[in-house]
Coordinates of C-alpha atoms and ligand atoms in Angstrom, one line a residue:
X1 CA 0.0 0.0 0.0
X2 CA 1.4 3.4 -1.0
X3 CA 1.9 6.4 1.2
X4 CA 2.3 10.1 0.3
X5 CA 6.1 9.8 0.6
X6 CA 6.2 7.5 -2.4
X7 CA 5.4 10.6 -4.5
X8 CA 7.0 14.0 -5.2
X9 CA 5.6 17.3 -6.4
X10 CA 7.9 18.6 -9.2
X11 CA 8.4 22.2 -10.0
X12 CA 11.0 22.1 -12.8
X13 CA 14.0 20.6 -11.1
X14 CA 12.7 21.1 -7.6
X15 CA 11.2 18.1 -5.9
X16 CA 9.0 18.5 -2.8
X17 CA 7.1 16.3 -0.4
X18 CA 3.6 16.7 -2.0
X19 CA 2.0 18.2 1.1
X20 CA 0.9 21.8 1.1
X21 CA -0.4 23.5 4.3
X22 CA -3.1 25.8 3.1
X23 CA -3.4 29.5 3.9
X24 CA -5.5 30.2 7.0
X25 CA -6.6 33.8 7.4
X26 CA -5.5 36.2 9.9
X27 CA -2.5 34.4 11.0
X28 CA -3.9 30.9 11.8
X29 CA -1.4 29.7 9.2
X30 CA 1.4 31.5 11.1
X31 CA 5.0 32.0 10.0
X32 CA 5.9 29.2 12.5
X33 CA 3.6 26.8 10.8
X34 CA 4.7 27.6 7.3
X35 CA 8.3 27.4 8.4
X36 CA 7.8 23.9 9.7
X37 CA 6.2 22.8 6.4
X38 CA 9.2 24.2 4.5
X39 CA 11.7 22.6 6.9
X40 CA 10.0 19.2 6.4
X41 CA 10.3 19.5 2.6
X42 CA 6.7 20.5 1.7
X43 CA 5.0 23.9 1.1
X44 CA 3.7 26.1 3.8
X45 CA 1.5 29.2 3.5
X46 CA 1.4 32.4 5.4
X47 CA -1.6 34.6 4.7
X48 CA -1.7 38.3 3.7
X49 CA -5.2 38.7 5.3
X50 CA -5.1 41.9 7.5
X51 CA -1.3 42.0 7.2
X52 CA -0.9 45.3 9.1
X53 CA -2.7 43.7 12.1
X54 CA -0.5 40.6 11.8
X55 CA 2.6 42.8 11.7
X56 CA 1.5 44.7 14.8
X57 CA 1.1 41.5 16.7
X58 CA 4.4 40.0 15.4
X59 CA 6.6 43.0 15.4
X60 CA 5.0 45.5 17.7
X61 CA 4.4 48.0 14.9
X62 CA 1.5 50.5 15.1
X63 CA -0.1 50.2 11.7
X64 CA -3.6 49.7 13.0
X65 CA -3.4 52.3 15.7
X66 CA -2.1 54.8 13.2
X67 CA -5.0 54.2 10.7
X68 CA -7.6 54.2 13.5
X69 CA -6.2 57.5 14.7
X70 CA -6.2 59.1 11.3
X71 CA -9.9 58.2 10.7
X72 CA -11.2 58.6 14.3
X73 CA -13.3 61.5 13.1
X74 CA -15.3 59.1 10.9
X75 CA -16.2 56.4 13.5
X76 CA -19.9 57.4 13.9
X77 CA -20.3 58.1 10.2
X78 CA -22.2 55.5 8.2
X79 CA -20.3 56.5 5.0
X80 CA -16.9 54.8 5.0
X81 CA -15.8 55.9 1.5
X82 CA -13.1 58.2 2.8
X83 CA -11.4 55.4 4.9
X84 CA -8.6 54.3 2.7
X85 CA -5.3 52.4 3.2
X86 CA -2.0 54.1 2.9
X87 CA -0.4 52.0 0.2
X88 CA 3.2 52.7 1.4
X89 CA 2.3 51.5 4.9
X90 CA 0.6 48.4 3.4
X91 CA 3.7 47.6 1.5
X92 CA 5.8 48.1 4.6
X93 CA 3.7 45.7 6.6
X94 CA 3.8 43.1 3.8
X95 CA 7.6 43.4 3.5
X96 CA 8.0 42.8 7.2
X97 CA 5.7 39.8 7.5
X98 CA 7.1 38.1 4.3
X99 CA 10.7 39.3 4.6
X100 CA 11.2 38.1 8.1
X101 CA 9.5 34.8 7.4
X102 CA 11.6 34.1 4.4
X103 CA 14.8 35.0 6.3
X104 CA 13.9 32.3 8.9
X105 CA 13.3 29.6 6.3
X106 CA 15.3 26.4 6.6
X107 CA 15.1 23.2 4.6
X108 CA 14.2 22.4 1.0
X109 CA 10.6 23.3 1.0
X110 CA 8.8 26.5 -0.1
X111 CA 6.8 29.2 1.5
X112 CA 3.9 30.7 -0.3
X113 CA 1.5 33.5 0.6
X114 CA -2.3 33.2 0.4
X115 CA -3.8 36.3 -1.2
X116 CA -7.6 36.8 -1.2
X117 CA -9.2 39.0 -3.9
X118 CA -12.2 39.6 -1.7
X119 CA -10.1 41.6 0.7
X120 CA -10.9 44.6 -1.5
X121 CA -9.7 47.2 1.1
X122 CA -11.7 50.1 -0.3
X123 CA -9.4 50.2 -3.4
X124 CA -9.5 46.7 -4.9
X125 CA -6.9 46.9 -7.7
X126 CA -4.4 49.2 -6.0
X127 CA -4.3 47.4 -2.7
X128 CA -4.0 44.0 -4.4
X129 CA -1.2 45.2 -6.6
X130 CA 0.7 46.5 -3.6
X131 CA 0.2 43.3 -1.6
X132 CA 1.3 41.1 -4.5
X133 CA 4.3 43.2 -5.5
X134 CA 5.5 43.7 -1.9
X135 CA 5.3 39.9 -1.3
X136 CA 7.4 39.3 -4.4
X137 CA 9.9 42.1 -3.4
X138 CA 10.3 40.5 0.0
X139 CA 11.3 37.2 -1.5
X140 CA 8.2 35.0 -1.2
X141 CA 8.6 31.7 -3.1
X142 CA 5.0 31.8 -4.4
X143 CA 1.6 33.3 -4.3
X144 CA -1.7 31.5 -4.1
X145 CA -4.6 33.5 -5.4
X146 CA -7.8 32.7 -3.5
X147 CA -11.3 33.9 -2.6
X148 CA -12.2 35.4 -6.0
X149 CA -11.8 34.6 -9.7
X150 CA -8.6 36.8 -9.9
X151 CA -9.2 37.4 -13.6
X152 CA -7.0 40.5 -13.5
X153 CA -4.5 39.6 -10.8
X154 CA -1.6 38.3 -13.0
X155 CA -1.8 41.5 -15.1
X156 CA -1.3 43.6 -11.9
X157 CA 2.2 42.2 -11.5
X158 CA 3.2 41.4 -15.1
X159 CA 5.9 44.1 -15.0
X160 CA 7.4 42.8 -11.8
X161 CA 10.9 41.4 -12.3
X162 CA 9.8 38.2 -10.4
X163 CA 6.6 37.7 -12.4
X164 CA 8.0 34.7 -14.3
X165 CA 10.3 33.3 -11.6
X166 CA 8.0 33.2 -8.5
X167 CA 5.5 30.4 -8.4
X168 CA 2.0 31.7 -9.0
X169 CA -1.1 29.5 -8.5
X170 CA -4.8 29.9 -8.2
X171 CA -7.6 28.2 -6.2
X172 CA -10.6 27.0 -8.2
X173 CA -13.6 24.8 -7.3
X174 CA -14.7 24.0 -10.9
X175 CA -13.4 23.5 -14.3
X176 CA -15.4 26.5 -15.5
X177 CA -13.6 28.9 -13.1
X178 CA -10.3 27.5 -14.3
X179 CA -11.2 27.9 -18.0
X180 CA -12.3 31.5 -17.3
X181 CA -9.0 32.3 -15.6
X182 CA -6.9 30.7 -18.4
X183 CA -8.9 32.5 -21.1
X184 CA -8.6 35.9 -19.4
X185 CA -4.9 35.5 -18.9
X186 CA -3.9 34.0 -22.2
X187 CA -2.4 37.2 -23.6
X188 CA 0.2 37.2 -20.8
X189 CA 1.9 34.0 -22.0
X190 CA 2.3 32.9 -18.5
X191 CA 0.3 29.9 -17.1
X192 CA -0.2 29.3 -13.4
X193 CA 2.5 27.1 -11.9
X194 CA -0.1 25.1 -10.0
X195 CA -3.8 24.9 -9.5
X196 CA -5.4 24.2 -6.2
X197 CA -8.7 22.5 -6.6
X198 CA -10.7 23.0 -3.5
X199 CA -13.8 21.0 -2.8
X200 CA -16.8 21.5 -0.6
X201 CA -15.4 20.2 2.7
X202 CA -12.7 22.8 3.1
X203 CA -12.5 25.5 5.8
X204 CA -12.7 29.2 5.3
X205 CA -14.8 30.6 2.4
X206 CA -16.2 28.1 -0.1
X207 CA -16.4 28.3 -3.8
X208 CA -19.9 26.7 -3.7
X209 CA -23.3 27.7 -2.7
X210 CA -25.3 26.4 0.3
X211 CA -25.8 23.3 -1.9
X212 CA -22.1 22.4 -1.2
X213 CA -23.0 18.9 -0.1
X214 CA -24.0 18.0 -3.7
X215 CA -20.4 18.3 -4.8
X216 CA -17.6 15.8 -4.6
X217 CA -13.9 16.7 -4.7
X218 CA -12.9 13.4 -6.4
X219 CA -15.3 14.2 -9.2
X220 CA -14.1 17.8 -9.6
X221 CA -10.4 16.7 -9.6
X222 CA -11.1 14.0 -12.2
X223 CA -12.8 16.5 -14.4
X224 CA -10.0 19.0 -14.2
X225 CA -7.3 16.4 -14.7
X226 CA -9.1 15.3 -17.9
X227 CA -9.5 18.9 -19.1
X228 CA -5.8 19.6 -18.5
X229 CA -4.8 16.5 -20.4
X230 CA -7.1 17.3 -23.3
X231 CA -5.6 20.8 -23.5
X232 CA -2.1 19.4 -23.1
X233 CA -1.5 21.7 -20.1
X234 CA 1.2 20.3 -17.8
X235 CA 0.2 22.1 -14.6
X236 CA 0.4 20.4 -11.2
X237 CA -3.0 20.0 -9.6
X238 CA -3.2 20.2 -5.9
X239 CA -6.4 18.7 -4.3
X240 CA -7.8 20.3 -1.2
X241 CA -10.7 20.0 1.2
X242 CA -11.5 17.1 3.5
X243 CA -8.3 15.2 3.0
X244 CA -7.9 13.9 6.5
X245 CA -5.4 11.0 6.3
X246 CA -2.4 10.1 4.3
X247 CA -4.5 7.5 2.5
X248 CA -7.1 10.1 1.5
X249 CA -4.1 12.0 0.0
X250 CA -2.9 9.0 -1.9
X251 CA -6.4 8.5 -3.3
X252 CA -6.2 11.9 -4.9
X253 CA -2.6 11.5 -6.2
X254 CA -3.6 8.2 -7.8
X255 CA -6.3 10.0 -9.9
X256 CA -3.9 12.6 -11.1
X257 CA -3.3 15.2 -8.4
X258 CA 0.4 16.2 -8.0
X259 CA -0.1 17.1 -4.3
X260 CA -2.6 17.8 -1.6
X261 CA -3.4 21.0 0.3
X262 CA -4.5 20.4 3.9
X263 CA -5.4 22.7 6.8
X264 CA -7.9 21.5 9.3
X265 CA -5.6 19.0 11.0
X266 CA -3.0 21.7 11.5
X267 CA -5.4 24.1 13.3
X268 CA -4.7 22.3 16.6
X269 CA -1.0 22.3 16.4
X270 CA 1.2 24.4 18.6
X271 CA 2.4 26.4 15.6
X272 CA -1.1 27.5 14.4
X273 CA -2.0 31.0 15.4
X274 CA -5.3 30.3 17.1
X275 CA -5.3 30.8 20.9
X276 CA -5.0 27.5 22.8
X277 CA -8.6 27.9 24.2
X278 CA -10.0 28.1 20.7
X279 CA -7.9 25.0 19.7
X280 CA -9.8 23.1 22.4
X281 CA -13.1 24.2 20.9
X282 CA -12.0 22.7 17.6
X283 CA -11.0 19.5 19.3
X284 CA -14.3 19.2 21.1
X285 CA -16.5 19.9 18.2
X286 CA -19.0 17.3 17.0
X287 CA -20.4 17.1 13.6
X288 CA -23.7 18.9 14.5
X289 CA -21.6 21.8 16.0
X290 CA -20.4 22.8 12.5
X291 CA -22.4 24.8 9.9
X292 CA -22.0 26.5 6.5
X293 CA -23.6 29.9 6.6
X294 CA -23.9 33.1 4.7
X295 CA -22.8 35.6 7.4
X296 CA -19.5 36.5 5.7
X297 CA -19.9 39.9 4.0
X298 CA -17.9 38.6 1.1
X299 CA -20.9 36.9 -0.3
X300 CA -19.2 33.5 -0.1
X301 CA -20.6 30.8 2.2
X302 CA -18.2 30.0 5.1
X303 CA -17.9 27.0 7.3
X304 CA -17.6 27.6 11.1
X305 CA -18.4 26.4 14.5
X306 CA -21.9 27.3 15.5
X307 CA -20.6 28.5 18.9
X308 CA -18.4 31.2 17.2
X309 CA -18.8 34.4 19.2
X310 CA -18.9 36.2 15.8
X311 CA -22.4 34.8 15.1
X312 CA -25.1 37.3 16.0
X313 CA -22.7 39.8 17.6
X314 CA -23.9 43.3 16.7
X315 CA -20.7 45.3 17.1
X316 CA -20.2 48.7 15.5
X317 CA -18.3 48.3 12.2
X318 CA -14.6 48.9 12.8
X319 CA -13.6 50.1 9.4
X320 CA -11.5 53.0 10.6
X321 CA -9.1 50.5 12.2
X322 CA -9.6 47.6 9.7
X323 CA -11.9 48.1 6.6
X324 CA -10.5 45.1 4.7
X325 CA -13.9 44.2 3.1
X326 CA -14.8 47.7 2.0
X327 CA -15.6 47.3 -1.7
X328 CA -14.1 50.4 -3.1
X329 CA -17.1 52.7 -2.5
X330 CA -17.0 52.4 1.2
X331 CA -19.6 49.6 1.3
X332 CA -19.6 46.3 3.2
X333 CA -22.6 44.0 3.6
X334 CA -22.1 44.1 7.4
X335 CA -22.4 47.9 7.6
X336 CA -25.7 47.7 5.7
X337 CA -27.0 44.9 8.1
X338 CA -25.8 46.8 11.2
X339 CA -27.4 50.1 10.1
X340 CA -30.6 48.3 9.4
X341 CA -30.7 46.8 13.0
X342 CA -29.8 50.1 14.6
X343 CA -32.7 51.8 12.6
X344 CA -35.1 49.1 13.7
X345 CA -34.1 49.3 17.4
X346 CA -33.3 53.0 18.0
X347 CA -33.5 52.7 21.8
X348 CA -31.5 49.6 22.3
X349 CA -28.0 49.9 23.7
X350 CA -27.0 46.6 22.0
X351 CA -28.2 45.3 18.7
X352 CA -27.9 41.8 17.3
X353 CA -27.0 41.2 13.6
X354 CA -27.8 37.6 12.6
X355 CA -27.4 37.7 8.8
X356 CA -23.9 39.2 8.5
X357 CA -20.8 39.5 10.7
X358 CA -18.1 42.0 11.1
X359 CA -15.5 39.6 9.7
X360 CA -12.5 41.9 10.1
X361 CA -12.9 42.4 13.8
X362 CA -14.0 38.9 14.6
X363 CA -11.2 37.2 12.6
X364 CA -8.7 39.6 14.1
X365 CA -9.9 38.6 17.6
X366 CA -10.1 34.8 16.7
X367 CA -13.9 35.0 17.4
X368 CA -15.0 33.6 14.0
X369 CA -14.1 29.9 14.3
X370 CA -13.9 29.0 10.7
X371 CA -13.0 25.3 10.2
X372 CA -13.1 22.4 7.8
X373 CA -15.9 19.9 7.6
X374 CA -13.8 17.2 9.4
X375 CA -13.0 19.3 12.4
X376 CA -15.2 16.9 14.3
X377 CA -12.6 14.2 13.7
X378 CA -9.8 16.2 15.3
X379 CA -10.5 14.5 18.7
X380 CA -9.4 11.2 17.1
X381 CA -6.0 12.7 16.3
X382 CA -4.9 13.4 19.8
X383 CA -5.2 12.3 23.4
X384 CA -7.6 13.5 26.0
X385 CA -5.7 14.6 29.1
X386 CA -6.6 14.2 32.8
X387 CA -7.7 17.9 33.0
X388 CA -10.3 17.3 30.2
X389 CA -8.3 19.1 27.5
X390 CA -6.8 17.6 24.4
X391 CA -3.0 17.5 23.9
X392 CA -1.9 20.0 21.2
X393 CA 0.1 18.4 18.4
X394 CA 3.3 19.5 16.8
X395 CA 3.1 20.5 13.1
X396 CA 5.9 18.0 12.5
X397 CA 3.8 15.2 14.0
X398 CA 0.8 16.0 11.7
X399 CA 2.9 16.6 8.7
X400 CA 4.8 13.3 9.1
X401 CA 1.5 11.5 9.7
X402 CA 0.2 12.7 6.3
X403 CA 3.5 11.8 4.7
X404 CA 4.0 8.2 6.0
X405 CA 0.7 6.8 7.2
X406 CA -1.1 4.0 5.4
X407 CA -4.4 2.1 5.8
X408 CA -6.3 5.3 6.7
X409 CA -4.5 5.3 10.1
X410 CA -4.0 8.5 12.1
X411 CA -1.0 8.4 14.4
X412 CA -1.6 9.7 17.9
X413 CA 1.1 11.7 19.7
X414 CA 3.5 9.7 21.8
Ligands
FMN501 C1 -9.3 27.7 9.9 C2 -9.2 27.8 8.4 C3 -9.0 29.0 7.8 C4 -8.9 29.1 6.4 N1 -8.6 30.3 5.9 C5 -8.4 30.4 4.5 C6 -8.0 31.6 3.9 O1 -7.8 32.7 4.6 N2 -7.8 31.7 2.6 C7 -7.9 30.5 1.8 O2 -7.7 30.6 0.6 N3 -8.3 29.3 2.4 C8 -8.5 29.3 3.7 N4 -8.8 28.0 4.2 C9 -8.8 26.8 3.4 C10 -7.5 26.0 3.5 O3 -6.4 26.8 3.0 C11 -7.5 24.7 2.7 O4 -7.5 24.8 1.3 C12 -8.7 23.8 3.1 O5 -9.2 24.0 4.4 C13 -8.2 22.3 3.1 O6 -9.1 21.5 3.5 P1 -9.0 20.8 5.0 O7 -9.1 21.9 6.0 O8 -10.2 19.9 5.1 O9 -7.7 20.1 5.1 C14 -8.9 27.9 5.6 C15 -9.1 26.7 6.3 C16 -9.2 26.6 7.6 C17 -9.4 25.3 8.3

């Protein structure tokens, strides 16, 4: 019986263990986690979601405080169109986060950054261009474009000196999305270096509707493998979403995937950025504790624990400090929902907003517990301790379990 280690992901002459730890927003896929993946010969991701906030936490900078101070006058104003990001400061934060991570890299693996198009930051094209270029400047090995179709993202960096040398990949959930991306970018003469095919069981935002359960990752991967062969496109395909054991991973490699991208099992490792208390919530979750809902202002369904404090919280929008989801005209679906509730309950001190959430604030505070479908199986990957908590795992332990396990087994920590 084969294990993942019997295979290698090839990028030209570079050979990697075919395990990618996926990007997990607002520093759940921390630099420490990505560095472990690279040290062990695979690929790790850091995330560029709310990078000024992440930099403040990592390096004691004041990017958020500065922005909040600058726009303090606007806090009570429902119009957020004037709240914009300083592009120079945004580049600086990205340089620090990426640069210091790359400096610390050891081993033969790679570190990529996950970049979400839906973080439109009140100036979609300009802020995306700055984030992509700054990551390339700071030496990132590759960029994974996610949460959006990214039809114009390659063009934003086509003049960058590293445009053809850095690895650039996209995440898609259907052959149609891939075809659209390839068609729109044909004139650049530069194909993606890899394609992550993410199925309906993944964590974070989903590329499916609330009918996600009708889709199957094996079927989507098979369809895209067939399409790439028919078009004679030799692009590594990386399968993602619900791959819980090494044997699950092998099943995708055997139908044509070059590697797998995994995330959920790493959320409960020491290196992941979630607070330890939240990691225990993930361990304890049962299947009925997890839902896919529409509360993300991005418009994409998102999977999370039903007990997430973000659900129903009616906090005042925090765009002066954050504002990552402002669409370019100062709008965000949460602001609309919040203002509606305030108008309906003018005398209430506290309002509850059930249909949308202030994703920036809640992701920043680790109060939106987004998770993969199989989070309820995490308890089977560790040991329950005398005090009722589960033992946190090391990223190395989980990585090696994916790499070497057979027979659908999951290795428990020693
Ligand atoms: C907690 C969590 C946060 C995530 N955040 C992001 C994100 O910010 N951007 C993104 O492209 N994917 C995100 N994902 C998706 C993962 O990168 C990955 O593709 C997927 O979850 C793999 O499936 P698995 O979790 O079942 O292993 C997230 C997943 C989890 C579990």
